[in-house]
Amino acid sequence: MNVLVLGSGGREHAICWKLAQSKNLNKLFVAPGNPGTAAVASNVNINPLDFAQVKSFIVANGIHMVVVGPEEPLVKGISNYLQADPATSNVMIIGPGQNGAQLEGSKDFAKSFMLRHGVPTAAYKTFSASEASEAKTFLTTMKPPYVLKADGLAAGKGVVISPSIDEAKETLDLFFAGKFGDASKKVVIEEFLSGIELSVFVLTDGQSYVILPEAKDYKRIGDGDTGLNTGGMGAVSPVPFASKEFMDKVETRIVRPTVEGLKKDSIDYRGFIFIGLIKVNNEPFVIEYNVRMGDPETEAVMPRIESDLLDLLEKAATGKLKGASIKTSTQTATTVILVSGGYPEEYKKNIAISGLDKVSETLVFHSGTKEHENCAIVTAGGRVLALTSLGNSISDALSKSYSAAETITYHGKYYRKDIGKDLMQ
Ligand code: AMP
Ligand code: GLY
């Protein structure tokens, strides 16, 4: 089979690395990819949002399956676009159409979906810009801290948690004034839930599903979960507090009603559902849905999957997941992210990276790197590299990831030193 993966981050590198091991893989392409993906796939210089170019490439190269990494092409309708053209209508696509992608593309849609299908989530209300005064009155009925969410995609910055009502009202005004353009012209205000978070991944064909290994993500820049939010500073899989009993609750109360809900709403969903969960007094609640895999969670999850990924994706794309199962390694995977100094605020790029060839016990997934003219690998983004190690315990895996984090050097290198520490007994 010839497969095209869309995207350019650590998530796509991990997906390509896993797909490259599949027995039915013929050619693997990634658009646009990065220097890391180039080691396991052929990089193609196409922007995933340029649907016409993606289509031409698919036709010219006999692509059988497209795996969409990031959410933006899905929310913008790449699946519908490819399915509508007779030249690509038979191509298998991992990623929902525009209606299913609303689970991530609109917080209001996701919340009303959960309410309609009985999926536990925080109580909420949605307001549009013309209802600013009603929204402020509603805030006075809530307890602090106040959770405000821009309805649309806001590059991961659309959720603001304010300790005081005055700050919450200011944020509301900024959102309604278009801080994130149309994405914040509608705002979800919801109850604050206090608990511990984890990420659960589901692969579905719209009827049946398999649950992938769960992971915990570390979102803040500083040790001890302090400082600004980032795209993710590390991940651990499995998550010790996600016991069998808890995961059974997740499956019966959340995964099953979600897939059933898609069916009831006539949404033909073939792809990943990433469920951001919070465990409150041993009960799971949904914080958010994403319509793709997580980053950096994918870098920790893929190395733990023992089943053939392409085989599972083919089943998901063709409606044959019923009866499928997924074999998972009992080992622990830890991922430590190396970022550019200054990230998530301003940072420099084009800084030479050395030591990549000296790492042996750790998988090095590239997130934000590029190849310089003289063939050196340089930094090209905030998150630079994802260092994943497998071990018999969190500390065993972590010692390998941290050893790699020291071996690789570049000016301004920064990483969190406490990934997984909260999970160790
Ligand atoms: P999201 O972009 O929806 O993932 O939200 C970003 C982060 O905000 C989440 O990972 C949570 O840490 C936090 N968050 C979102 N909604 C809530 C909530 N209702 N209660 C507490 N924390 C929340
Ligand atoms: N790790 C969080 C995300 O991918 O959105």
GROMACS .gro file of C-alpha atoms and ligand atoms in nm:
model
  453
    1MET     CA    1   0.000   0.000   0.000
    2ASN     CA    2   0.117   0.356  -0.073
    3VAL     CA    3   0.049   0.593   0.215
    4LEU     CA    4   0.066   0.971   0.245
    5VAL     CA    5   0.090   1.123   0.594
    6LEU     CA    6   0.008   1.494   0.625
    7GLY     CA    7   0.194   1.709   0.878
    8SER     CA    8   0.542   1.800   0.991
    9GLY     CA    9   0.583   1.748   1.365
   10GLY     CA   10   0.692   1.489   1.617
   11ARG     CA   11   0.349   1.329   1.598
   12GLU     CA   12   0.386   1.270   1.224
   13HIS     CA   13   0.743   1.142   1.269
   14ALA     CA   14   0.618   0.889   1.526
   15ILE     CA   15   0.329   0.783   1.299
   16CYS     CA   16   0.566   0.741   1.003
   17TRP     CA   17   0.816   0.549   1.218
   18LYS     CA   18   0.541   0.307   1.318
   19LEU     CA   19   0.388   0.279   0.969
   20ALA     CA   20   0.732   0.205   0.824
   21GLN     CA   21   0.723  -0.125   1.018
   22SER     CA   22   0.393  -0.237   0.864
   23LYS     CA   23   0.408  -0.547   0.649
   24ASN     CA   24   0.176  -0.418   0.376
   25LEU     CA   25   0.348  -0.087   0.332
   26ASN     CA   26   0.490  -0.021  -0.011
   27LYS     CA   27   0.577   0.349  -0.029
   28LEU     CA   28   0.546   0.600   0.253
   29PHE     CA   29   0.531   0.973   0.183
   30VAL     CA   30   0.490   1.263   0.423
   31ALA     CA   31   0.393   1.619   0.335
   32PRO     CA   32   0.581   1.827   0.424
   33GLY     CA   33   0.760   1.619   0.690
   34ASN     CA   34   1.091   1.717   0.850
   35PRO     CA   35   1.452   1.588   0.861
   36GLY     CA   36   1.342   1.315   1.104
   37THR     CA   37   1.064   1.181   0.884
   38ALA     CA   38   1.308   1.176   0.591
   39ALA     CA   39   1.479   0.878   0.757
   40VAL     CA   40   1.164   0.661   0.738
   41ALA     CA   41   0.957   0.817   0.457
   42SER     CA   42   0.990   1.038   0.149
   43ASN     CA   43   0.929   1.402   0.228
   44VAL     CA   44   0.711   1.586  -0.022
   45ASN     CA   45   0.714   1.963  -0.027
   46ILE     CA   46   0.337   2.022  -0.014
   47ASN     CA   47   0.138   2.224   0.238
   48PRO     CA   48  -0.141   2.003   0.382
   49LEU     CA   49  -0.379   2.300   0.350
   50ASP     CA   50  -0.323   2.315  -0.025
   51PHE     CA   51  -0.590   2.053  -0.099
   52ALA     CA   52  -0.551   2.075  -0.477
   53GLN     CA   53  -0.181   1.995  -0.458
   54VAL     CA   54  -0.244   1.712  -0.213
   55LYS     CA   55  -0.498   1.568  -0.457
   56SER     CA   56  -0.262   1.594  -0.756
   57PHE     CA   57   0.009   1.416  -0.557
   58ILE     CA   58  -0.229   1.137  -0.458
   59VAL     CA   59  -0.332   1.081  -0.818
   60ALA     CA   60   0.021   1.103  -0.959
   61ASN     CA   61   0.166   0.862  -0.702
   62GLY     CA   62  -0.106   0.601  -0.669
   63ILE     CA   63  -0.168   0.676  -0.301
   64HIS     CA   64  -0.409   0.433  -0.135
   65MET     CA   65  -0.436   0.595   0.207
   66VAL     CA   66  -0.401   0.944   0.353
   67VAL     CA   67  -0.337   0.985   0.725
   68VAL     CA   68  -0.413   1.340   0.836
   69GLY     CA   69  -0.191   1.440   1.130
   70PRO     CA   70  -0.306   1.789   1.237
   71GLU     CA   71  -0.660   1.918   1.291
   72GLU     CA   72  -0.660   2.218   1.059
   73PRO     CA   73  -0.694   2.033   0.725
   74LEU     CA   74  -0.973   1.822   0.880
   75VAL     CA   75  -1.166   2.121   1.015
   76LYS     CA   76  -1.122   2.285   0.673
   77GLY     CA   77  -1.267   1.979   0.503
   78ILE     CA   78  -0.985   1.784   0.339
   79SER     CA   79  -1.171   1.454   0.374
   80ASN     CA   80  -1.482   1.593   0.204
   81TYR     CA   81  -1.267   1.751  -0.067
   82LEU     CA   82  -1.092   1.424  -0.154
   83GLN     CA   83  -1.411   1.219  -0.134
   84ALA     CA   84  -1.600   1.456  -0.363
   85ASP     CA   85  -1.358   1.411  -0.653
   86PRO     CA   86  -1.395   1.088  -0.855
   87ALA     CA   87  -1.015   1.080  -0.895
   88THR     CA   88  -0.966   1.041  -0.517
   89SER     CA   89  -1.303   0.920  -0.390
   90ASN     CA   90  -1.168   0.567  -0.338
   91VAL     CA   91  -0.865   0.675  -0.138
   92MET     CA   92  -0.881   0.568   0.228
   93ILE     CA   93  -0.867   0.864   0.463
   94ILE     CA   94  -0.781   0.858   0.832
   95GLY     CA   95  -0.953   1.168   0.967
   96PRO     CA   96  -1.319   1.272   0.981
   97GLY     CA   97  -1.509   1.494   0.743
   98GLN     CA   98  -1.594   1.850   0.830
   99ASN     CA   99  -1.900   1.753   1.037
  100GLY     CA  100  -1.704   1.514   1.262
  101ALA     CA  101  -1.413   1.757   1.283
  102GLN     CA  102  -1.648   2.001   1.455
  103LEU     CA  103  -1.581   1.800   1.771
  104GLU     CA  104  -1.253   1.991   1.780
  105GLY     CA  105  -1.338   2.285   1.553
  106SER     CA  106  -1.620   2.412   1.774
  107LYS     CA  107  -1.620   2.387   2.154
  108ASP     CA  108  -1.992   2.467   2.149
  109PHE     CA  109  -2.058   2.180   1.908
  110ALA     CA  110  -1.853   1.943   2.127
  111LYS     CA  111  -2.034   2.048   2.444
  112SER     CA  112  -2.381   2.012   2.292
  113PHE     CA  113  -2.276   1.674   2.147
  114MET     CA  114  -2.174   1.556   2.496
  115LEU     CA  115  -2.493   1.687   2.652
  116ARG     CA  116  -2.706   1.521   2.381
  117HIS     CA  117  -2.535   1.185   2.423
  118GLY     CA  118  -2.491   1.179   2.799
  119VAL     CA  119  -2.112   1.208   2.802
  120PRO     CA  120  -1.997   1.348   3.139
  121THR     CA  121  -1.844   1.695   3.108
  122ALA     CA  122  -1.836   2.027   3.296
  123ALA     CA  123  -2.162   2.226   3.308
  124TYR     CA  124  -2.152   2.515   3.059
  125LYS     CA  125  -2.329   2.780   2.858
  126THR     CA  126  -2.236   2.934   2.523
  127PHE     CA  127  -2.267   3.303   2.439
  128SER     CA  128  -2.214   3.502   2.120
  129ALA     CA  129  -2.067   3.853   2.101
  130SER     CA  130  -2.412   4.013   2.102
  131GLU     CA  131  -2.483   3.847   2.439
  132ALA     CA  132  -2.192   3.997   2.631
  133SER     CA  133  -2.404   4.127   2.916
  134GLU     CA  134  -2.588   3.793   2.958
  135ALA     CA  135  -2.247   3.621   2.959
  136LYS     CA  136  -2.124   3.850   3.237
  137THR     CA  137  -2.438   3.788   3.440
  138PHE     CA  138  -2.385   3.413   3.393
  139LEU     CA  139  -2.028   3.450   3.523
  140THR     CA  140  -2.165   3.595   3.848
  141THR     CA  141  -2.358   3.269   3.900
  142MET     CA  142  -2.035   3.063   3.873
  143LYS     CA  143  -1.769   2.993   4.131
  144PRO     CA  144  -1.404   3.087   4.068
  145PRO     CA  145  -1.183   3.003   3.891
  146TYR     CA  146  -1.364   3.090   3.569
  147VAL     CA  147  -1.309   2.882   3.255
  148LEU     CA  148  -1.356   3.064   2.923
  149LYS     CA  149  -1.313   2.889   2.590
  150ALA     CA  150  -1.306   3.045   2.245
  151ASP     CA  151  -1.545   2.839   2.034
  152GLY     CA  152  -1.317   2.788   1.733
  153LEU     CA  153  -0.957   2.683   1.670
  154ALA     CA  154  -0.713   2.916   1.841
  155ALA     CA  155  -0.379   2.735   1.809
  156GLY     CA  156  -0.414   2.587   2.159
  157LYS     CA  157  -0.447   2.932   2.319
  158GLY     CA  158  -0.823   2.960   2.327
  159VAL     CA  159  -0.879   2.845   2.687
  160VAL     CA  160  -0.830   3.101   2.964
  161ILE     CA  161  -0.878   3.018   3.332
  162SER     CA  162  -0.917   3.334   3.540
  163PRO     CA  163  -0.897   3.342   3.920
  164SER     CA  164  -1.112   3.657   3.952
  165ILE     CA  165  -1.438   3.759   3.799
  166ASP     CA  166  -1.295   4.094   3.685
  167GLU     CA  167  -1.021   3.918   3.493
  168ALA     CA  168  -1.277   3.676   3.346
  169LYS     CA  169  -1.490   3.968   3.226
  170GLU     CA  170  -1.185   4.131   3.067
  171THR     CA  171  -1.099   3.807   2.888
  172LEU     CA  172  -1.458   3.781   2.770
  173ASP     CA  173  -1.440   4.133   2.623
  174LEU     CA  174  -1.111   4.050   2.449
  175PHE     CA  175  -1.256   3.729   2.306
  176PHE     CA  176  -1.572   3.899   2.182
  177ALA     CA  177  -1.363   4.182   2.034
  178GLY     CA  178  -1.200   3.918   1.813
  179LYS     CA  179  -0.878   3.821   1.994
  180PHE     CA  180  -0.886   3.501   1.789
  181GLY     CA  181  -1.088   3.643   1.500
  182ASP     CA  182  -1.415   3.463   1.439
  183ALA     CA  183  -1.296   3.174   1.660
  184SER     CA  184  -1.364   3.381   1.973
  185LYS     CA  185  -1.685   3.555   1.861
  186LYS     CA  186  -1.859   3.273   2.043
  187VAL     CA  187  -1.744   3.173   2.392
  188VAL     CA  188  -1.813   2.870   2.610
  189ILE     CA  189  -1.815   2.945   2.983
  190GLU     CA  190  -1.786   2.633   3.191
  191GLU     CA  191  -1.754   2.500   3.540
  192PHE     CA  192  -1.397   2.448   3.664
  193LEU     CA  193  -1.314   2.084   3.733
  194SER     CA  194  -1.037   2.000   3.973
  195GLY     CA  195  -0.855   1.674   3.917
  196ILE     CA  196  -0.580   1.499   3.730
  197GLU     CA  197  -0.573   1.490   3.349
  198LEU     CA  198  -0.498   1.217   3.098
  199SER     CA  199  -0.531   1.164   2.724
  200VAL     CA  200  -0.721   0.868   2.583
  201PHE     CA  201  -0.700   0.778   2.213
  202VAL     CA  202  -0.962   0.593   2.016
  203LEU     CA  203  -0.944   0.467   1.659
  204THR     CA  204  -1.289   0.426   1.508
  205ASP     CA  205  -1.452   0.331   1.179
  206GLY     CA  206  -1.770   0.507   1.291
  207GLN     CA  207  -1.928   0.183   1.419
  208SER     CA  208  -1.663   0.001   1.622
  209TYR     CA  209  -1.350   0.121   1.793
  210VAL     CA  210  -1.022   0.021   1.953
  211ILE     CA  211  -0.868   0.208   2.244
  212LEU     CA  212  -0.499   0.289   2.209
  213PRO     CA  213  -0.262   0.317   2.506
  214GLU     CA  214  -0.343   0.620   2.722
  215ALA     CA  215  -0.087   0.889   2.805
  216LYS     CA  216  -0.028   1.183   3.031
  217ASP     CA  217   0.090   1.510   2.880
  218TYR     CA  218   0.286   1.785   3.060
  219LYS     CA  219   0.160   2.115   2.923
  220ARG     CA  220   0.329   2.390   3.124
  221ILE     CA  221   0.679   2.516   3.044
  222GLY     CA  222   0.816   2.495   3.399
  223ASP     CA  223   0.888   2.215   3.643
  224GLY     CA  224   0.609   2.149   3.889
  225ASP     CA  225   0.351   2.253   3.626
  226THR     CA  226   0.435   2.620   3.645
  227GLY     CA  227   0.453   2.897   3.387
  228LEU     CA  228   0.296   2.934   3.047
  229ASN     CA  229   0.110   2.666   2.855
  230THR     CA  230   0.301   2.502   2.570
  231GLY     CA  231   0.220   2.250   2.300
  232GLY     CA  232   0.340   1.982   2.545
  233MET     CA  233   0.673   1.928   2.722
  234GLY     CA  234   0.663   1.554   2.771
  235ALA     CA  235   0.446   1.245   2.796
  236VAL     CA  236   0.425   0.916   2.981
  237SER     CA  237   0.239   0.600   2.882
  238PRO     CA  238   0.085   0.402   3.048
  239VAL     CA  239  -0.058   0.627   3.319
  240PRO     CA  240  -0.047   0.454   3.660
  241PHE     CA  241  -0.364   0.621   3.791
  242ALA     CA  242  -0.560   0.499   3.489
  243SER     CA  243  -0.643   0.168   3.656
  244LYS     CA  244  -0.841  -0.106   3.482
  245GLU     CA  245  -1.146  -0.005   3.687
  246PHE     CA  246  -1.110   0.360   3.584
  247MET     CA  247  -1.048   0.277   3.217
  248ASP     CA  248  -1.360   0.056   3.220
  249LYS     CA  249  -1.557   0.363   3.331
  250VAL     CA  250  -1.393   0.564   3.054
  251GLU     CA  251  -1.498   0.305   2.799
  252THR     CA  252  -1.859   0.261   2.911
  253ARG     CA  253  -1.937   0.623   3.003
  254ILE     CA  254  -1.732   0.809   2.745
  255VAL     CA  255  -1.590   0.609   2.454
  256ARG     CA  256  -1.899   0.403   2.380
  257PRO     CA  257  -2.151   0.690   2.405
  258THR     CA  258  -1.921   0.905   2.191
  259VAL     CA  259  -1.907   0.649   1.908
  260GLU     CA  260  -2.280   0.577   1.948
  261GLY     CA  261  -2.344   0.953   1.941
  262LEU     CA  262  -2.159   0.989   1.612
  263LYS     CA  263  -2.377   0.714   1.468
  264LYS     CA  264  -2.699   0.869   1.600
  265ASP     CA  265  -2.596   1.205   1.455
  266SER     CA  266  -2.519   1.035   1.119
  267ILE     CA  267  -2.156   1.142   1.131
  268ASP     CA  268  -1.940   0.901   0.931
  269TYR     CA  269  -1.622   0.919   1.140
  270ARG     CA  270  -1.314   0.723   1.039
  271GLY     CA  271  -1.005   0.820   1.229
  272PHE     CA  272  -0.868   0.907   1.568
  273ILE     CA  273  -1.059   1.064   1.853
  274PHE     CA  274  -0.839   1.211   2.123
  275ILE     CA  275  -1.031   1.249   2.445
  276GLY     CA  276  -0.883   1.493   2.695
  277LEU     CA  277  -1.007   1.363   3.029
  278ILE     CA  278  -0.999   1.475   3.386
  279LYS     CA  279  -1.034   1.234   3.677
  280VAL     CA  280  -1.239   1.395   3.951
  281ASN     CA  281  -1.291   1.179   4.263
  282ASN     CA  282  -1.226   0.870   4.054
  283GLU     CA  283  -1.488   0.969   3.793
  284PRO     CA  284  -1.393   1.061   3.434
  285PHE     CA  285  -1.511   1.387   3.270
  286VAL     CA  286  -1.433   1.508   2.920
  287ILE     CA  287  -1.238   1.833   2.900
  288GLU     CA  288  -1.215   1.831   2.523
  289TYR     CA  289  -1.225   1.622   2.207
  290ASN     CA  290  -0.960   1.644   1.937
  291VAL     CA  291  -1.002   1.479   1.600
  292ARG     CA  292  -0.641   1.369   1.567
  293MET     CA  293  -0.368   1.218   1.778
  294GLY     CA  294  -0.198   1.429   2.046
  295ASP     CA  295   0.150   1.571   2.033
  296PRO     CA  296   0.366   1.474   2.230
  297GLU     CA  297   0.144   1.182   2.338
  298THR     CA  298   0.179   1.008   1.999
  299GLU     CA  299   0.554   0.991   2.048
  300ALA     CA  300   0.495   0.790   2.370
  301VAL     CA  301   0.197   0.589   2.245
  302MET     CA  302   0.325   0.462   1.907
  303PRO     CA  303   0.631   0.281   2.047
  304ARG     CA  304   0.399   0.088   2.283
  305ILE     CA  305   0.172  -0.042   2.005
  306GLU     CA  306   0.277  -0.390   1.900
  307SER     CA  307   0.001  -0.445   1.642
  308ASP     CA  308   0.052  -0.353   1.279
  309LEU     CA  309  -0.063   0.011   1.256
  310LEU     CA  310  -0.135   0.012   0.883
  311ASP     CA  311  -0.356  -0.293   0.926
  312LEU     CA  312  -0.558  -0.115   1.198
  313LEU     CA  313  -0.584   0.204   0.992
  314GLU     CA  314  -0.702   0.009   0.688
  315LYS     CA  315  -0.973  -0.153   0.900
  316ALA     CA  316  -1.079   0.189   1.037
  317ALA     CA  317  -1.092   0.346   0.693
  318THR     CA  318  -1.293   0.063   0.538
  319GLY     CA  319  -1.544   0.000   0.820
  320LYS     CA  320  -1.389  -0.329   0.930
  321LEU     CA  321  -1.275  -0.255   1.284
  322LYS     CA  322  -1.538  -0.481   1.439
  323GLY     CA  323  -1.361  -0.754   1.635
  324ALA     CA  324  -1.020  -0.589   1.598
  325SER     CA  325  -0.794  -0.563   1.897
  326ILE     CA  326  -0.476  -0.385   1.969
  327LYS     CA  327  -0.170  -0.542   2.124
  328THR     CA  328   0.019  -0.315   2.358
  329SER     CA  329   0.364  -0.347   2.514
  330THR     CA  330   0.372  -0.371   2.893
  331GLN     CA  331   0.675  -0.143   2.892
  332THR     CA  332   0.657   0.221   2.993
  333ALA     CA  333   0.735   0.493   2.741
  334THR     CA  334   0.855   0.836   2.847
  335THR     CA  335   0.896   1.131   2.614
  336VAL     CA  336   1.097   1.439   2.704
  337ILE     CA  337   1.065   1.738   2.472
  338LEU     CA  338   1.363   1.961   2.400
  339VAL     CA  339   1.253   2.315   2.321
  340SER     CA  340   1.414   2.638   2.203
  341GLY     CA  341   1.521   2.885   2.472
  342GLY     CA  342   1.244   3.139   2.526
  343TYR     CA  343   0.962   2.912   2.404
  344PRO     CA  344   0.658   2.942   2.428
  345GLU     CA  345   0.735   3.310   2.385
  346GLU     CA  346   0.991   3.446   2.136
  347TYR     CA  347   1.282   3.222   2.050
  348LYS     CA  348   1.562   3.201   1.795
  349LYS     CA  349   1.573   2.951   1.509
  350ASN     CA  350   1.846   2.808   1.284
  351ILE     CA  351   2.066   2.697   1.573
  352ALA     CA  352   2.289   2.398   1.494
  353ILE     CA  353   2.204   2.079   1.683
  354SER     CA  354   2.478   1.832   1.770
  355GLY     CA  355   2.492   1.490   1.931
  356LEU     CA  356   2.197   1.340   1.742
  357ASP     CA  357   2.417   1.055   1.618
  358LYS     CA  358   2.537   0.976   1.972
  359VAL     CA  359   2.196   0.870   2.103
  360SER     CA  360   2.141   0.494   2.098
  361GLU     CA  361   1.886   0.382   2.360
  362THR     CA  362   1.627   0.647   2.279
  363LEU     CA  363   1.402   0.720   1.983
  364VAL     CA  364   1.457   1.074   1.858
  365PHE     CA  365   1.146   1.214   1.692
  366HIS     CA  366   1.189   1.549   1.520
  367SER     CA  367   0.935   1.825   1.589
  368GLY     CA  368   1.085   2.155   1.483
  369THR     CA  369   1.406   2.092   1.292
  370LYS     CA  370   1.526   2.153   0.940
  371GLU     CA  371   1.824   2.071   0.730
  372HIS     CA  372   2.063   2.357   0.672
  373GLU     CA  373   2.238   2.406   0.335
  374ASN     CA  374   2.553   2.242   0.471
  375CYS     CA  375   2.346   1.938   0.573
  376ALA     CA  376   2.357   2.023   0.944
  377ILE     CA  377   2.033   1.985   1.137
  378VAL     CA  378   1.919   2.314   1.290
  379THR     CA  379   1.632   2.422   1.513
  380ALA     CA  380   1.322   2.540   1.327
  381GLY     CA  381   1.049   2.565   1.590
  382GLY     CA  382   0.964   2.599   1.959
  383ARG     CA  383   0.943   2.229   2.024
  384VAL     CA  384   1.255   2.084   1.864
  385LEU     CA  385   1.291   1.713   1.945
  386ALA     CA  386   1.090   1.445   2.126
  387LEU     CA  387   1.305   1.188   2.308
  388THR     CA  388   1.118   0.866   2.374
  389SER     CA  389   1.255   0.572   2.569
  390LEU     CA  390   1.103   0.242   2.670
  391GLY     CA  391   1.178   0.088   3.006
  392ASN     CA  392   1.050  -0.147   3.271
  393SER     CA  393   0.940   0.143   3.489
  394ILE     CA  394   0.891   0.517   3.455
  395SER     CA  395   1.227   0.585   3.619
  396ASP     CA  396   1.404   0.330   3.399
  397ALA     CA  397   1.261   0.488   3.081
  398LEU     CA  398   1.318   0.841   3.209
  399SER     CA  399   1.684   0.786   3.285
  400LYS     CA  400   1.736   0.698   2.917
  401SER     CA  401   1.533   0.996   2.791
  402TYR     CA  402   1.722   1.234   3.020
  403SER     CA  403   2.057   1.089   2.923
  404ALA     CA  404   1.968   1.157   2.557
  405ALA     CA  405   1.850   1.507   2.656
  406GLU     CA  406   2.201   1.577   2.785
  407THR     CA  407   2.378   1.417   2.491
  408ILE     CA  408   2.199   1.634   2.235
  409THR     CA  409   2.312   1.994   2.252
  410TYR     CA  410   2.225   2.328   2.095
  411HIS     CA  411   2.241   2.683   2.218
  412GLY     CA  412   1.938   2.768   2.432
  413LYS     CA  413   1.826   2.405   2.483
  414TYR     CA  414   1.563   2.372   2.756
  415TYR     CA  415   1.357   2.082   2.888
  416ARG     CA  416   1.153   2.001   3.194
  417LYS     CA  417   1.337   1.793   3.452
  418ASP     CA  418   1.026   1.654   3.622
  419ILE     CA  419   0.844   1.458   3.352
  420GLY     CA  420   0.670   1.160   3.511
  421LYS     CA  421   0.786   1.245   3.864
  422ASP     CA  422   0.430   1.293   3.989
  423LEU     CA  423   0.345   0.942   3.866
  424MET     CA  424   0.621   0.758   4.049
  425GLN     CA  425   0.532   0.604   4.382
  426AMP     P1  426  -0.826   2.257   2.613
  426AMP     O1  427  -0.762   2.350   2.511
  426AMP     O2  428  -0.972   2.244   2.604
  426AMP     O3  429  -0.747   2.130   2.624
  426AMP     O4  430  -0.797   2.324   2.755
  426AMP     C1  431  -0.666   2.355   2.794
  426AMP     C2  432  -0.646   2.316   2.936
  426AMP     O5  433  -0.731   2.393   3.020
  426AMP     C3  434  -0.683   2.171   2.969
  426AMP     O6  435  -0.582   2.083   2.940
  426AMP     C4  436  -0.711   2.182   3.117
  426AMP     O7  437  -0.590   2.178   3.189
  426AMP     C5  438  -0.772   2.319   3.132
  426AMP     N1  439  -0.918   2.310   3.135
  426AMP     C6  440  -1.003   2.317   3.031
  426AMP     N2  441  -1.130   2.307   3.073
  426AMP     C7  442  -1.126   2.294   3.208
  426AMP     C8  443  -1.225   2.280   3.310
  426AMP     N3  444  -1.356   2.278   3.282
  426AMP     N4  445  -1.183   2.267   3.437
  426AMP     C9  446  -1.052   2.271   3.468
  426AMP     N5  447  -0.954   2.285   3.377
  426AMP    C10  448  -0.990   2.296   3.249
  427GLY     N1  449  -0.091   1.725   2.366
  427GLY     C1  450  -0.207   1.802   2.344
  427GLY     C2  451  -0.247   1.816   2.205
  427GLY     O1  452  -0.196   1.751   2.115
  427GLY     O2  453  -0.339   1.891   2.179
   0.00000   0.00000   0.00000
